[in-house]
Short mmCIF file of C-alpha atoms in Angstrom, two decimals:
data_model
loop_
_atom_site.label_atom_id
_atom_site.label_comp_id
_atom_site.label_asym_id
_atom_site.label_seq_id
_atom_site.Cartn_x
_atom_site.Cartn_y
_atom_site.Cartn_z
CA MET A 167 0.03 0.04 0.08
CA GLN A 168 1.50 3.52 -0.99
CA LEU A 169 -1.08 6.48 -1.07
CA GLY A 170 -3.63 4.38 1.15
CA HIS A 171 -1.18 4.95 4.16
CA VAL A 172 -2.42 8.43 4.01
CA ALA A 173 -5.92 7.64 4.06
CA VAL A 174 -5.21 4.92 6.84
CA ALA A 175 -3.25 7.49 9.19
CA LEU A 176 -6.16 10.11 8.79
CA SER A 177 -8.77 7.68 9.58
CA ILE A 178 -6.90 6.71 12.86
CA ALA A 179 -6.85 10.29 13.69
CA SER A 180 -10.54 10.43 13.45
CA PHE A 181 -10.64 7.70 16.38
CA ALA A 182 -8.23 9.75 18.33
CA PRO A 183 -10.77 10.40 21.32
CA GLU A 184 -11.63 6.55 21.49
CA LEU A 185 -7.82 5.72 21.45
CA SER A 186 -6.52 8.39 23.95
CA GLY A 187 -9.07 8.03 26.52
CA GLY A 188 -10.66 11.27 25.33
CA GLU A 189 -7.48 13.44 25.71
CA VAL A 190 -6.85 14.08 22.01
CA THR A 191 -9.60 15.38 19.66
CA ALA A 192 -10.45 13.74 16.53
CA PHE A 193 -8.84 15.14 13.25
CA SER A 194 -6.77 17.63 15.50
CA GLY A 195 -3.22 18.50 14.63
CA GLU A 196 -2.06 16.49 17.33
CA SER A 197 -3.94 13.50 16.52
CA ILE A 198 -2.74 13.75 12.81
CA ALA A 199 0.68 14.46 13.78
CA VAL A 200 0.79 11.45 16.16
CA ALA A 201 -1.13 9.26 13.72
CA PHE A 202 1.15 10.00 10.67
CA ALA A 203 4.37 9.79 12.61
CA ALA A 204 3.50 6.38 14.20
CA HIS A 205 2.02 5.15 10.88
CA TRP A 206 5.24 5.77 8.88
CA LEU A 207 7.81 4.94 11.72
CA PRO A 208 8.04 1.06 10.42
CA ASN A 209 9.33 2.49 7.06
CA LEU A 210 12.05 4.75 8.40
CA ASP A 211 14.24 1.27 7.99
CA GLY A 212 14.62 2.66 4.51
CA ILE A 213 16.80 5.38 5.60
CA PRO A 214 19.85 3.02 6.74
CA ILE A 215 19.33 1.22 3.57
CA MET A 216 19.49 4.19 1.38
CA MET A 217 22.69 5.25 3.12
CA GLY A 218 24.17 1.90 2.48
CA LEU A 219 24.53 1.20 6.31
CA VAL A 220 22.59 -2.04 5.88
CA ARG A 221 21.53 -4.74 3.25
CA LYS A 222 18.28 -4.12 1.34
CA ALA A 223 17.03 -7.32 3.07
CA PHE A 224 16.85 -5.37 6.22
CA HIS A 225 13.63 -3.78 4.82
CA CYS A 226 10.38 -5.06 6.62
CA THR A 227 12.14 -7.04 9.37
CA TRP A 228 12.78 -5.65 13.01
CA THR A 229 10.57 -2.52 12.36
CA HIS A 230 7.69 -4.61 11.11
CA SER A 231 7.44 -6.90 13.93
CA LEU A 232 4.98 -7.03 16.84
CA LEU A 233 7.72 -6.63 19.24
CA PHE A 234 8.50 -3.18 17.61
CA ALA A 235 4.96 -1.94 18.03
CA VAL A 236 4.79 -3.04 21.66
CA VAL A 237 8.11 -1.56 22.38
CA ILE A 238 6.89 1.93 20.93
CA GLY A 239 3.66 1.67 22.88
CA LEU A 240 5.24 0.97 25.98
CA LEU A 241 7.67 3.96 25.57
CA LEU A 242 4.87 6.28 24.87
CA LEU A 243 2.90 4.98 27.74
CA LEU A 244 5.65 6.11 30.03
CA LEU A 245 6.49 9.31 28.18
CA LYS A 246 3.01 10.59 26.75
CA PRO A 247 0.04 8.05 27.70
CA ALA A 248 -2.27 9.82 25.70
CA TRP A 249 -0.28 9.09 22.38
CA ALA A 250 0.39 5.47 23.16
CA GLY A 251 -2.98 3.94 22.00
CA ILE A 252 -2.95 6.08 19.00
CA ALA A 253 0.55 5.23 17.98
CA PHE A 254 0.09 1.47 18.77
CA VAL A 255 -2.96 1.06 16.58
CA ALA A 256 -1.22 3.35 14.18
CA ILE A 257 1.86 0.85 13.90
CA LEU A 258 -0.69 -2.20 13.84
CA LEU A 259 -2.69 -0.84 10.92
CA HIS A 260 0.79 -0.11 9.17
CA TYR A 261 1.38 -3.75 9.49
CA LEU A 262 -2.14 -4.75 8.36
CA ALA A 263 -1.62 -2.54 5.46
CA ASP A 264 1.78 -4.17 4.38
CA MET A 265 0.42 -7.53 4.98
CA PRO A 266 -1.20 -8.05 1.38
CA SER A 267 1.98 -7.65 -0.35
CA SER A 268 3.70 -10.82 -1.49
CA VAL A 269 7.01 -10.14 0.65
CA GLY A 270 5.02 -10.64 3.77
CA LEU A 271 6.16 -9.63 7.41
CA PRO A 272 8.06 -11.42 10.23
CA LEU A 273 5.60 -10.37 12.74
CA LEU A 274 6.84 -12.75 15.26
CA MET A 275 10.50 -11.53 15.20
CA PRO A 276 12.81 -12.53 17.02
CA LEU A 277 10.83 -15.97 17.88
CA THR A 278 10.62 -16.71 14.24
CA LYS A 279 11.83 -14.97 10.70
CA LYS A 280 8.83 -16.62 9.08
CA ARG A 281 6.92 -14.02 6.88
CA ILE A 282 3.22 -13.80 7.20
CA THR A 283 1.43 -12.78 3.94
CA LEU A 284 -2.04 -12.22 2.66
CA ASN A 285 -0.58 -12.40 -0.88
CA LEU A 286 -3.06 -10.02 -2.35
CA TRP A 287 -0.49 -8.33 -4.64
CA ALA A 288 2.93 -8.63 -5.86
CA ASP A 289 5.76 -6.63 -3.90
CA THR A 290 7.19 -3.79 -6.34
CA GLY A 291 9.88 -2.71 -4.19
CA TYR A 292 9.74 -0.09 -1.61
CA PHE A 293 10.86 3.08 -3.52
CA GLY A 294 10.71 4.97 -6.92
CA TRP A 295 8.75 4.91 -10.23
CA GLU A 296 8.87 1.27 -10.83
CA SER A 297 7.48 0.58 -7.43
CA THR A 298 4.55 2.91 -7.81
CA LYS A 299 3.61 1.72 -11.37
CA GLY A 300 3.90 -1.82 -10.62
CA THR A 301 1.65 -1.31 -7.46
CA TYR A 302 -1.19 0.61 -9.13
CA LEU A 303 -1.44 -1.66 -12.09
CA GLN A 304 -2.86 -4.59 -9.72
CA ALA A 305 -6.34 -5.20 -8.55
CA TRP A 306 -6.40 -5.47 -4.72
CA THR A 307 -4.25 -2.25 -4.44
CA TRP A 308 -7.19 -0.45 -5.66
CA ILE A 309 -9.67 -2.04 -3.73
CA LEU A 310 -7.80 -1.88 -0.51
CA GLU A 311 -6.29 1.92 -1.09
CA GLY A 312 -9.77 2.97 -2.46
CA GLY A 313 -11.39 1.40 0.58
CA ALA A 314 -9.07 3.08 2.99
CA PHE A 315 -9.97 6.69 1.29
CA LEU A 316 -13.62 5.65 1.55
CA LEU A 317 -13.61 4.98 5.14
CA LEU A 318 -11.78 8.27 5.43
CA PHE A 319 -14.73 10.16 3.44
CA ILE A 320 -17.15 8.38 5.94
CA ARG A 321 -15.14 9.36 9.08
CA ALA A 322 -14.91 12.86 7.84
CA TYR A 323 -18.68 13.09 7.15
CA GLN A 324 -19.42 11.60 10.63
CA GLU A 325 -17.17 14.03 12.42
CA ALA A 326 -18.28 16.98 9.97
CA VAL A 327 -14.75 18.10 9.17
CA TRP A 328 -13.72 19.40 5.65
CA PRO A 329 -15.29 18.69 3.16
CA PHE A 330 -18.22 18.11 5.07
CA ILE A 331 -18.39 21.58 7.32
CA MET B 69 -6.13 -3.29 -19.19
CA LEU B 70 -9.14 -4.64 -21.16
CA LYS B 71 -11.60 -2.06 -22.66
CA ARG B 72 -14.43 -3.51 -20.60
CA THR B 73 -12.44 -3.21 -17.15
CA PRO B 74 -13.00 0.78 -16.50
CA VAL B 75 -16.71 0.46 -17.88
CA ILE B 76 -17.44 -2.55 -15.35
CA ALA B 77 -15.97 -0.08 -12.69
CA VAL B 78 -18.59 2.74 -13.56
CA PHE B 79 -21.56 0.47 -12.47
CA ILE B 80 -19.93 -1.07 -9.48
CA ALA B 81 -18.76 2.36 -8.21
CA ALA B 82 -22.42 3.58 -8.50
CA LEU B 83 -23.72 0.79 -6.56
CA ILE B 84 -20.93 1.32 -3.93
CA ALA B 85 -21.85 5.03 -3.76
CA ILE B 86 -25.64 4.08 -3.40
CA VAL B 87 -25.04 1.93 -0.59
CA VAL B 88 -22.82 4.33 1.17
CA VAL B 89 -25.45 7.00 0.82
CA TYR B 90 -28.39 4.77 1.62
CA PHE B 91 -26.84 3.61 4.77
CA LEU B 92 -24.83 6.52 6.10
CA GLU B 93 -26.38 9.58 5.01
CA LEU B 94 -27.80 11.61 7.96
CA PRO B 95 -31.29 13.09 7.34
CA GLU B 96 -30.19 16.60 8.86
CA ARG B 97 -27.11 16.72 7.10
CA PRO B 98 -27.46 15.23 3.36
CA PHE B 99 -24.53 15.19 1.06
CA SER B 100 -24.29 18.00 -1.24
CA ALA B 101 -23.48 17.38 -5.01
CA GLY B 102 -19.80 17.95 -4.75
CA GLN B 103 -19.67 15.71 -1.93
CA LYS B 104 -21.54 12.87 -3.93
CA VAL B 105 -19.07 13.51 -6.73
CA LEU B 106 -16.18 13.04 -4.49
CA LEU B 107 -17.90 9.78 -3.00
CA TYR B 108 -18.11 8.48 -6.86
CA ILE B 109 -14.72 9.22 -7.35
CA ILE B 110 -13.46 7.31 -4.36
CA SER B 111 -15.99 4.60 -5.12
CA TYR B 112 -14.86 4.35 -8.59
CA CYS B 113 -11.23 3.47 -7.43
CA VAL B 114 -12.81 0.51 -5.46
CA GLY B 115 -14.76 -0.63 -8.29
CA LEU B 116 -11.95 -0.37 -10.59
CA GLY B 117 -10.01 -2.74 -8.46
CA ILE B 118 -13.08 -5.26 -8.13
CA SER B 119 -13.27 -5.32 -12.13
CA LEU B 120 -9.48 -5.51 -12.42
CA LEU B 121 -9.83 -8.92 -10.42
CA PHE B 122 -11.46 -10.10 -13.68
CA ASP B 123 -8.82 -8.86 -15.98
CA PRO B 124 -6.12 -11.14 -17.32
CA LYS B 125 -3.60 -8.18 -17.62
CA ALA B 126 -3.61 -7.42 -13.84
CA LYS B 127 -2.88 -10.95 -12.98
CA GLU B 128 -0.17 -10.84 -15.54
CA THR B 129 1.53 -8.03 -13.81
CA LYS B 130 1.29 -9.81 -10.40
CA ASN B 131 2.85 -12.64 -11.93
CA LYS B 132 5.49 -10.54 -13.49
CA TYR B 133 6.57 -8.83 -10.27
CA LEU B 134 6.28 -12.13 -8.08
CA LYS B 135 9.40 -13.25 -10.19
CA ILE B 136 11.41 -10.18 -8.94
CA ASN B 137 13.12 -10.01 -5.66
CA PHE B 138 13.84 -6.29 -4.86
CA TYR B 139 15.71 -7.07 -1.60
CA GLU B 140 18.76 -8.80 -3.11
CA ASP B 141 21.92 -6.75 -2.93
#
C-alpha cells in the first residue's frame, strides 16, 4: 500500500478520542501528527538502506514486527500516555496495510523469521517510479487503497470536518 | 487493461456510492452534489479494483512482479 497509508493514518486520527481516553480530539493537529508519525515509523528502515549502512534485506524486518509495536507503545505509555493508544494502533494498521504484499512481514520476530502474508498483490520494491507503477497495475491495490479513502470519507462526514463543514 | 474493465467499474462504483448514501447519510445533513461527486470518484477506485480482479492483464502484472526479488543486494 502506498497512497492508502495517508488515508489510513487520517482515519486513525479520526478515532483519536477513543484511542487516547478522550484526551486528544479527532482530526486535531496533534492526532494527525501522532497518527502519521507512528504509521510511517516502521518504514524508517529505508533510511539506513539508502545510506548504505545495512543490506536491502533489512527492509520489513525488525521494524515490522509485533515486538517493535509493543516497544513503541510501552515507551509512549511512559512518556505521553495519551499518544500510546494512537501510536500502537497506527503501527499495527501499518502492518495490516503491508500484509497483502507478497513479501510478507516477520511479525513474530525474534521468535521466528517466518513471513506472514495475505499475498493479494506482488511486492514491487519500496521506492521509486517502478514500485509505484507496479503497485497500481494490480487489482487489490485499488480495492484496499480505495477502501481506505472511502473509510476516511465516511469518518470525515461523521465527524463533520472538511469537506463536510 | 481490457476495454471493458473501466466500464464495469462505472457500475460497481455507482452501486458502492448508493450503498454508502443509503446506509450512512444523515437526514439532517444530506450530502451536497460536490460531496456525492467526491464519493463517486473514491468509489470508482474501489470499483476499478474489483473489475481488475477479472482482468487477465492485472494477473499478468502480478505474476511478472512475483518473479523479481527487490531485496537482493
